[in-house]
mmCIF file of C-alpha atoms in Angstrom:
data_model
loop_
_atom_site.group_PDB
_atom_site.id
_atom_site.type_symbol
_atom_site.label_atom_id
_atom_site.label_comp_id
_atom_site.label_asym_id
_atom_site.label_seq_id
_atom_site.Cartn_x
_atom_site.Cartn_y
_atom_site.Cartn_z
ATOM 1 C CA UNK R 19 -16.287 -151.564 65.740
ATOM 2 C CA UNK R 20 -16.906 -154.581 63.610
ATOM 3 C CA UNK R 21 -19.960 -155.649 65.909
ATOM 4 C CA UNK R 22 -22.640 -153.035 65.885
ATOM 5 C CA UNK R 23 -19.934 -150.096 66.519
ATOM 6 C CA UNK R 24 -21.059 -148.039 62.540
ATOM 7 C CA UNK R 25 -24.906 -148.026 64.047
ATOM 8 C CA UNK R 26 -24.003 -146.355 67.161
ATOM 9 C CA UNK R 27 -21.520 -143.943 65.228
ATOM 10 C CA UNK R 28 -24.200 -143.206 62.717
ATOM 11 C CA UNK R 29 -26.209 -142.457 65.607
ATOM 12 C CA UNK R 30 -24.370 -140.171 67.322
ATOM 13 C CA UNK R 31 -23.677 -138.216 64.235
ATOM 14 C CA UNK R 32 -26.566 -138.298 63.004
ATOM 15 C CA UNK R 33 -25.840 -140.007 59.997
ATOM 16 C CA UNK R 34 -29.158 -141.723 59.626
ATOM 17 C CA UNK R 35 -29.874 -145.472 58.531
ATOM 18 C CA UNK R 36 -27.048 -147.346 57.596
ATOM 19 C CA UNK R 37 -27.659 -149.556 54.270
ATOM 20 C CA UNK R 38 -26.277 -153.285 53.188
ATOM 21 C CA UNK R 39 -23.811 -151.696 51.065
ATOM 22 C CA UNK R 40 -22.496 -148.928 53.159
ATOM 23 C CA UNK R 41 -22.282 -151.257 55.964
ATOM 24 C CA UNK R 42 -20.297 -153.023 53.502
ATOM 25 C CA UNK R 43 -17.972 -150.449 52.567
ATOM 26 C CA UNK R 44 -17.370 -149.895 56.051
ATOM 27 C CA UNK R 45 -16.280 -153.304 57.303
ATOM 28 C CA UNK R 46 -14.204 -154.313 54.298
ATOM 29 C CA UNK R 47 -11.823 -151.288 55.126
ATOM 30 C CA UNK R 48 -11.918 -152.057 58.863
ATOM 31 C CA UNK R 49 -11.015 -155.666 57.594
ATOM 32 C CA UNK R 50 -8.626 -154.836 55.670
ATOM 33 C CA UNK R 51 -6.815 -152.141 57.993
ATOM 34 C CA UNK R 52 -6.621 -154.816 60.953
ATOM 35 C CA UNK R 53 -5.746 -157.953 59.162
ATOM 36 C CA UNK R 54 -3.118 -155.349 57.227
ATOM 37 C CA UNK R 55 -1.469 -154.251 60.237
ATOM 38 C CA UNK R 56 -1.345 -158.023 61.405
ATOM 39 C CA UNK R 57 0.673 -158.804 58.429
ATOM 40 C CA UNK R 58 3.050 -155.587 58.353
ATOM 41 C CA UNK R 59 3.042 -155.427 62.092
ATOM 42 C CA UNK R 60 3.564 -159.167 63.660
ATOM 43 C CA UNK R 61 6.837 -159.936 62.124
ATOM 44 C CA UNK R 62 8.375 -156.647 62.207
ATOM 45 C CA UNK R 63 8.105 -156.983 66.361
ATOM 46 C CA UNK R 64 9.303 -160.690 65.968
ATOM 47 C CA UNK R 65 11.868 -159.787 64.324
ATOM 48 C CA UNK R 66 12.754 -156.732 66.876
ATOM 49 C CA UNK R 67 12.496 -159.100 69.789
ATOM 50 C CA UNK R 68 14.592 -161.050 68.448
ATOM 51 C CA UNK R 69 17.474 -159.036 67.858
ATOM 52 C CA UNK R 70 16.910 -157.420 71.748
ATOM 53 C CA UNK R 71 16.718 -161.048 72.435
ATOM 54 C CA UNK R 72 19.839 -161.732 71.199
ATOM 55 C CA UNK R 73 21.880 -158.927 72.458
ATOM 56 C CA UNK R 74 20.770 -159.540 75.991
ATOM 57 C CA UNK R 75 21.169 -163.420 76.277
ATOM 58 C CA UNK R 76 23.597 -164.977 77.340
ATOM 59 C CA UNK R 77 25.776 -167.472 74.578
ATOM 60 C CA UNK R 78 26.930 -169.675 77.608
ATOM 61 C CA UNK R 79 25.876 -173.211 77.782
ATOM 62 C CA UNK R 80 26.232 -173.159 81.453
ATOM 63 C CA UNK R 81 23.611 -170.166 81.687
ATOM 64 C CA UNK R 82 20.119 -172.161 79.313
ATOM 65 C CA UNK R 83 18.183 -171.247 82.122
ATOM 66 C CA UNK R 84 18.862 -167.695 81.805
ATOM 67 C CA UNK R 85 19.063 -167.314 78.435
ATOM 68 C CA UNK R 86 15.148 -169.274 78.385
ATOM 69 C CA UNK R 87 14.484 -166.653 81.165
ATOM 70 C CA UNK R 88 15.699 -163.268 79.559
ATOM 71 C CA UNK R 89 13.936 -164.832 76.279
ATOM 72 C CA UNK R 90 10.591 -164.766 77.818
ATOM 73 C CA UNK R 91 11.007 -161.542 79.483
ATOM 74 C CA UNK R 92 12.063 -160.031 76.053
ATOM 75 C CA UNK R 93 8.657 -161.290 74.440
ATOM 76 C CA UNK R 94 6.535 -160.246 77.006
ATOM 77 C CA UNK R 95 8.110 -156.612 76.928
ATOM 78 C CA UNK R 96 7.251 -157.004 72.884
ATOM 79 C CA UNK R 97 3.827 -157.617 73.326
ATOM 80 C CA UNK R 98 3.559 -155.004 76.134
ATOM 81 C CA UNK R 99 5.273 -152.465 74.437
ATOM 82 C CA UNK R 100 3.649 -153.288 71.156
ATOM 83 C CA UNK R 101 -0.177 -153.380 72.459
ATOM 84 C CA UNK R 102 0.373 -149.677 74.774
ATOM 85 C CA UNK R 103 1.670 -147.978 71.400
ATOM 86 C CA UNK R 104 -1.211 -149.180 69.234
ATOM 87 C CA UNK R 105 -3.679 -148.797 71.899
ATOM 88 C CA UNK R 106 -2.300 -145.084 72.768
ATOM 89 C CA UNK R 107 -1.968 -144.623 69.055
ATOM 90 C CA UNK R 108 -5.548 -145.286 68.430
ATOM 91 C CA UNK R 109 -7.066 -143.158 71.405
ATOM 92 C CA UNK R 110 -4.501 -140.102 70.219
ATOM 93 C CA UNK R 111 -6.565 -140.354 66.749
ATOM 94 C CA UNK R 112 -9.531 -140.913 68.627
ATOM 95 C CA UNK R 113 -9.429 -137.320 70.682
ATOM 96 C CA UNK R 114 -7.815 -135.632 67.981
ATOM 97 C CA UNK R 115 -9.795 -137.017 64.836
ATOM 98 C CA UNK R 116 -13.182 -137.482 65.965
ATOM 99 C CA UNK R 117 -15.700 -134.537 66.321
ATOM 100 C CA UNK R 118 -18.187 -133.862 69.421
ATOM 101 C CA UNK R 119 -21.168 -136.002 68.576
ATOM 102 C CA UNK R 120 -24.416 -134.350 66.937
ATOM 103 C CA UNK R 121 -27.068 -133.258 69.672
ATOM 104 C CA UNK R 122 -30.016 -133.445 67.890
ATOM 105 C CA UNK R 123 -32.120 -135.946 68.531
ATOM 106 C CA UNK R 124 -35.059 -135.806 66.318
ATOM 107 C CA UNK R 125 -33.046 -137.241 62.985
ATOM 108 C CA UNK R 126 -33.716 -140.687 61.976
ATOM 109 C CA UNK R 127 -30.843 -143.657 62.638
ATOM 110 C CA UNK R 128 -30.630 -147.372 63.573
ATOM 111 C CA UNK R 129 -32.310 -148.558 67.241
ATOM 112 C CA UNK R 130 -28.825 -149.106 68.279
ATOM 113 C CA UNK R 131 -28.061 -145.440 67.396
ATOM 114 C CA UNK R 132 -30.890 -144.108 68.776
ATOM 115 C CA UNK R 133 -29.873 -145.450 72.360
ATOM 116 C CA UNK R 134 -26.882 -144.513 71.696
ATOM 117 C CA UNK R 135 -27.609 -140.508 71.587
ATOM 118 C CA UNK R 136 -30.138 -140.725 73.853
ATOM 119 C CA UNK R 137 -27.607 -141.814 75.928
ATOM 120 C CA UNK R 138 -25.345 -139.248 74.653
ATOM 121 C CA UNK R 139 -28.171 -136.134 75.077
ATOM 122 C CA UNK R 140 -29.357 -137.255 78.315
ATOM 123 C CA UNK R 141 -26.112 -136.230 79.838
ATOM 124 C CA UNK R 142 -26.001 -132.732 78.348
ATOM 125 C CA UNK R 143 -27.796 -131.081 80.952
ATOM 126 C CA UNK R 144 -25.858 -132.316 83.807
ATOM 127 C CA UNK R 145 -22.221 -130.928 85.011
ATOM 128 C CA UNK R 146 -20.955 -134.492 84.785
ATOM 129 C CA UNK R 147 -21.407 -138.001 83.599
ATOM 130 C CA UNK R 148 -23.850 -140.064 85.730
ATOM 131 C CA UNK R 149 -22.045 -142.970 85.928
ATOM 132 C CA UNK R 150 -24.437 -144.692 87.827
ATOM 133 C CA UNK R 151 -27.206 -143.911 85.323
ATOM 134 C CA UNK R 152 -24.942 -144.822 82.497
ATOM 135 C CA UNK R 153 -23.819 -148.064 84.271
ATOM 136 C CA UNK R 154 -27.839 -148.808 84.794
ATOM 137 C CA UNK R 155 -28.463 -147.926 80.979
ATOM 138 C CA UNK R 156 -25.402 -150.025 79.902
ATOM 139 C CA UNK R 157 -26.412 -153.514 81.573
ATOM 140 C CA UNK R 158 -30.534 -152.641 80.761
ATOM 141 C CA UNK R 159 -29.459 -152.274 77.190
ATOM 142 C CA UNK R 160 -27.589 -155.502 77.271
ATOM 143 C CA UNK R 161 -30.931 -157.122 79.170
ATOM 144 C CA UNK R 162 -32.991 -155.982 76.200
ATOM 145 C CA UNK R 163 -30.650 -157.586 73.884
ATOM 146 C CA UNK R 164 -30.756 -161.064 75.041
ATOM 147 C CA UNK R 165 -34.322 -160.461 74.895
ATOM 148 C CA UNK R 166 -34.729 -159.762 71.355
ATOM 149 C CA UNK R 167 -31.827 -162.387 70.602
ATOM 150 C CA UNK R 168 -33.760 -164.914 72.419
ATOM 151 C CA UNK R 169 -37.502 -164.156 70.724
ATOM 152 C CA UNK R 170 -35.192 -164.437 67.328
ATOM 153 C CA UNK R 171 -33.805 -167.900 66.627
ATOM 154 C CA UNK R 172 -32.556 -167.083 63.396
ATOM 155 C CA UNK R 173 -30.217 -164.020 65.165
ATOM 156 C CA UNK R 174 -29.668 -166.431 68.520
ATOM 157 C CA UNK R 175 -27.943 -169.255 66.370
ATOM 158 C CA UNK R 176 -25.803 -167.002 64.315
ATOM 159 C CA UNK R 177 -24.478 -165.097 66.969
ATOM 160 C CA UNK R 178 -23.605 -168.610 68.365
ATOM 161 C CA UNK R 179 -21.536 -169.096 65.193
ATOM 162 C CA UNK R 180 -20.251 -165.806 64.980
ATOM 163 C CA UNK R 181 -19.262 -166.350 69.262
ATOM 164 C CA UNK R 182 -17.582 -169.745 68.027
ATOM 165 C CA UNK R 183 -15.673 -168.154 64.893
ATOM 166 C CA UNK R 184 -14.272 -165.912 66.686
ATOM 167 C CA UNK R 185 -13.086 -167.847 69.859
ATOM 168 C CA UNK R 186 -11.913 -170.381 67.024
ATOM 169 C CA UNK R 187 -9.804 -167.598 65.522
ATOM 170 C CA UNK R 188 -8.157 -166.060 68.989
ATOM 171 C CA UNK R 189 -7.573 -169.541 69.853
ATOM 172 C CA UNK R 190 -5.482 -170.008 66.801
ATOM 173 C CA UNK R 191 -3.529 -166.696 67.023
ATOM 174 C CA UNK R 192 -2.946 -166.507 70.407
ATOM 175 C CA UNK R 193 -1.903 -170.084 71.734
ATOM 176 C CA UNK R 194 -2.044 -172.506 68.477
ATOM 177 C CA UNK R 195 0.572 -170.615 66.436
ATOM 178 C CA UNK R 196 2.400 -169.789 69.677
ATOM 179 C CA UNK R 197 2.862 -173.428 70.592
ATOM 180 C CA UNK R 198 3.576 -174.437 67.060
ATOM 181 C CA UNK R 199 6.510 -171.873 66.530
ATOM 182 C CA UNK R 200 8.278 -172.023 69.578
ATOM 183 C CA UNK R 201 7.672 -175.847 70.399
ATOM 184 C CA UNK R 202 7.597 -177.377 66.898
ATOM 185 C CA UNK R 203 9.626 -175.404 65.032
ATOM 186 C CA UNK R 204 12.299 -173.896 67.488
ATOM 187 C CA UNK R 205 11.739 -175.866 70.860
ATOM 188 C CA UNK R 206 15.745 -174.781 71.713
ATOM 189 C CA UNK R 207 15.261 -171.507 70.868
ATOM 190 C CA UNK R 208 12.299 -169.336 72.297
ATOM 191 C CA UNK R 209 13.247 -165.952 70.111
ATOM 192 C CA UNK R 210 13.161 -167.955 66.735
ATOM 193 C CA UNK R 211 10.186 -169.629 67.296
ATOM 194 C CA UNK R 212 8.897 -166.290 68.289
ATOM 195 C CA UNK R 213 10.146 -165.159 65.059
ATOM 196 C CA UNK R 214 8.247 -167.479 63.206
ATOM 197 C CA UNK R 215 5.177 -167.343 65.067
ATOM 198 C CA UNK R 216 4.726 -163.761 63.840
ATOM 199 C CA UNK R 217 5.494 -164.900 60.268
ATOM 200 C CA UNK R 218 2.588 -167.730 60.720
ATOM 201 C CA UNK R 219 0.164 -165.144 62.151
ATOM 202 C CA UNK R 220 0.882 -162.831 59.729
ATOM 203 C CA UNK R 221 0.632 -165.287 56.647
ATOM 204 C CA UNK R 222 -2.590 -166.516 58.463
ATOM 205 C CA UNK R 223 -4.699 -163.015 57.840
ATOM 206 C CA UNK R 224 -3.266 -162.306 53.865
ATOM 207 C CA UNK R 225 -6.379 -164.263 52.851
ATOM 208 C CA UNK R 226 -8.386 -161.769 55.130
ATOM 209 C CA UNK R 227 -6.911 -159.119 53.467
ATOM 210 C CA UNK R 228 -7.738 -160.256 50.304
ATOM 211 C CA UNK R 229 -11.330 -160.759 51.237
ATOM 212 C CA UNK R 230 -11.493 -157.393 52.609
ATOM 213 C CA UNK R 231 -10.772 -156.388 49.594
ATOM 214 C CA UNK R 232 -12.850 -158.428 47.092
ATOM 215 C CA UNK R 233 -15.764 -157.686 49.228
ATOM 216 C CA UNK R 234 -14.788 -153.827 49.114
ATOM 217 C CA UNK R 235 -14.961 -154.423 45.054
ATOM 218 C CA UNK R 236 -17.371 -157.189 43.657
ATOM 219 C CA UNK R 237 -19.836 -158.082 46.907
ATOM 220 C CA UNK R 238 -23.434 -157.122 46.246
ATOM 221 C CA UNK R 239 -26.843 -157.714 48.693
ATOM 222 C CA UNK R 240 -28.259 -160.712 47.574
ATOM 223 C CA UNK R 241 -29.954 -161.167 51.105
ATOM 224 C CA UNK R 242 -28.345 -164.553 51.128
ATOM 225 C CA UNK R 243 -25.911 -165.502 53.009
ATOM 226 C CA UNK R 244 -25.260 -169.132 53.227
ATOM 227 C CA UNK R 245 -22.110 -169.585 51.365
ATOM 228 C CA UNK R 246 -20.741 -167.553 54.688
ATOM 229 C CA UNK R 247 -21.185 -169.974 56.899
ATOM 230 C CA UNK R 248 -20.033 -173.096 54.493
ATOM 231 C CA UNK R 249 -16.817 -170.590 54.375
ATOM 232 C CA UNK R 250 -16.319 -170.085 57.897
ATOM 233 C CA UNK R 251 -16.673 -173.726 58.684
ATOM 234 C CA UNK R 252 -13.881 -174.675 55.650
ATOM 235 C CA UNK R 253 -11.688 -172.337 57.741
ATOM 236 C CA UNK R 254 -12.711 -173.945 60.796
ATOM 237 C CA UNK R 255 -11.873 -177.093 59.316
ATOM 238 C CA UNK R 256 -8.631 -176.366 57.818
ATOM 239 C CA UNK R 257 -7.024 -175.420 61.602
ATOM 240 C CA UNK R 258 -6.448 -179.615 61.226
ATOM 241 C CA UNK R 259 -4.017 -179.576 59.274
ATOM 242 C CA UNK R 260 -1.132 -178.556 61.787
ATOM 243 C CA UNK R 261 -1.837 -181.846 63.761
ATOM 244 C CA UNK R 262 -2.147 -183.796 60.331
ATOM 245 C CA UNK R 263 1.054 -182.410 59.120
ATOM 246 C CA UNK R 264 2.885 -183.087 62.546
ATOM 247 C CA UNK R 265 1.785 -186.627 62.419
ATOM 248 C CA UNK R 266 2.855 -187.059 58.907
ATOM 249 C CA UNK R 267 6.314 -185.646 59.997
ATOM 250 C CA UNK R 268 5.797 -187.940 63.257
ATOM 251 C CA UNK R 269 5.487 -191.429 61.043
ATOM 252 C CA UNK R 270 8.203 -190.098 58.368
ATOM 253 C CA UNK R 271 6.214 -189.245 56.037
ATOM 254 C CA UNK R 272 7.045 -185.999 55.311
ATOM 255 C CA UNK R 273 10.187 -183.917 56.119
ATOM 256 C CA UNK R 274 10.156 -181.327 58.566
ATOM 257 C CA UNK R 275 10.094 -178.608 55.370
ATOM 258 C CA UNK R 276 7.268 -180.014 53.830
ATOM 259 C CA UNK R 277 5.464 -180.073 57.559
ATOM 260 C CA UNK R 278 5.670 -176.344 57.938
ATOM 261 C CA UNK R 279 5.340 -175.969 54.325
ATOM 262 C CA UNK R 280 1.546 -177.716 54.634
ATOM 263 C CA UNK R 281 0.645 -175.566 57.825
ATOM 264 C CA UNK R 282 1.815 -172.264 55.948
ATOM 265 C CA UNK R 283 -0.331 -172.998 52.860
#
């Protein structure tokens, strides 16, 4: 929803054009609900998997490999169980919340909109989706998109930023913190350093939230955006402080407090 998703809503529902500050409005709540549920969400599972963890393992010496074994099993069940309840959670809301999209197609919208209940009114007179139609008008819509990213440096290189932002952020949630909780902090014990890799990711998206917010309150258009990119490449940056910190704590010059301490803040 956060790339293009409130055009093609507006456009199904008729909503007409979408403006700088209700796009605004828009993403700084779907900022703030997603980097909120990160924080709530990612240490509450820890912590559950932990405890299951625990209960399950085995406290014998003599049985490490198990232990590692039911460990890992336990964490992958987390994540399982924890991604089918959000992701059946949100289609629930989805067919329960959500109203039938408008039919008519003569309102203004956004181009993305448009296509989007053309695609949507195209269908109507049919008994049944035409997938083959659909799948046609799904890749010739992405065609056309290259195309007008392509004629349009300006769009071309910053959705090469945005494309490396983002791949720079997954990276960090989904294997940096990973490999920093359960082999840094905890190498001997997989369910701690689980533990704390929740607490990391959460920590890591508080400033999010609080962006979310302050955009939500004080940002206005100015049409300028360069202080976005200088921002995203300070955050960028900062991801080098985990192997500055571990080589501090490497060379003794920092205790092992003060090296999680520094990748925390």
């Amino acid at each position: 929803m956060d790339t293009a998703g409130i055009d093609i809503c507006a456009g199904e529902y008729d909503c007409g054009e979408v403006g700088a500050l209700d796009r605004n409005r828009y993403l700084s709540a779907h900022q703030m609900v997603m980097d909120g549920t990160m924080v709530v969400a990612a240490p509450v599972v820890a912590y559950i998997t932990l405890l299951v963890g625990s209960r399950v393992g085995s406290d014998d010496a003599s049985g490490a490999d198990d232990s590692s074994a039911i460990a890992t099993f336990v964490m992958l069940m987390g994540l399982g169980v924890t991604f089918l309840f959000f992701f059946g959670a949100s289609v629930l809301e989805y067919l329960k919340q959500m109203p039938p999209p408008a039919k008519q197609a003569d309102v203004g919208g956004t181009e993305l909109g448009d296509q989007a209940r053309h695609s949507h009114d195209s269908h109507d007179d049919h008994a049944g989706p035409d997938l083959v139609a659909i799948f046609k008008q799904g890749w010739g819509s992405t065609i056309e998109g290259l195309r007008v990213v392509w004629a349009r440096k300006p769009i071309l290189w910053r959705t090469v930023f945005f494309a490396l932002e983002i791949a720079v952020e997954d990276t960090m949630m989904g294997l940096v913190f990973a490999i920093y909780g359960t082999s840094v902090m905890f190498p001997d014990n997989q369910l701690k350093g689980n533990l704390w890799t929740g607490i990391l990711s959460a920590s890591s998206k508080v400033g999010g939230l609080i962006a979310g917010y302050g955009m939500s309150k004080y940002w206005t258009d100015t049409g300028r955006y360069n202080s976005m990119f200088v921002l995203c490449a300070a955050g960028g940056v900062s991801g080098l402080i985990i192997p500055i910190a571990m080589l501090l704590e490497q060379h003794g010059t920092i205790s092992q407090l003060a090296r999680d301490a520094l990748v925390f803040v």
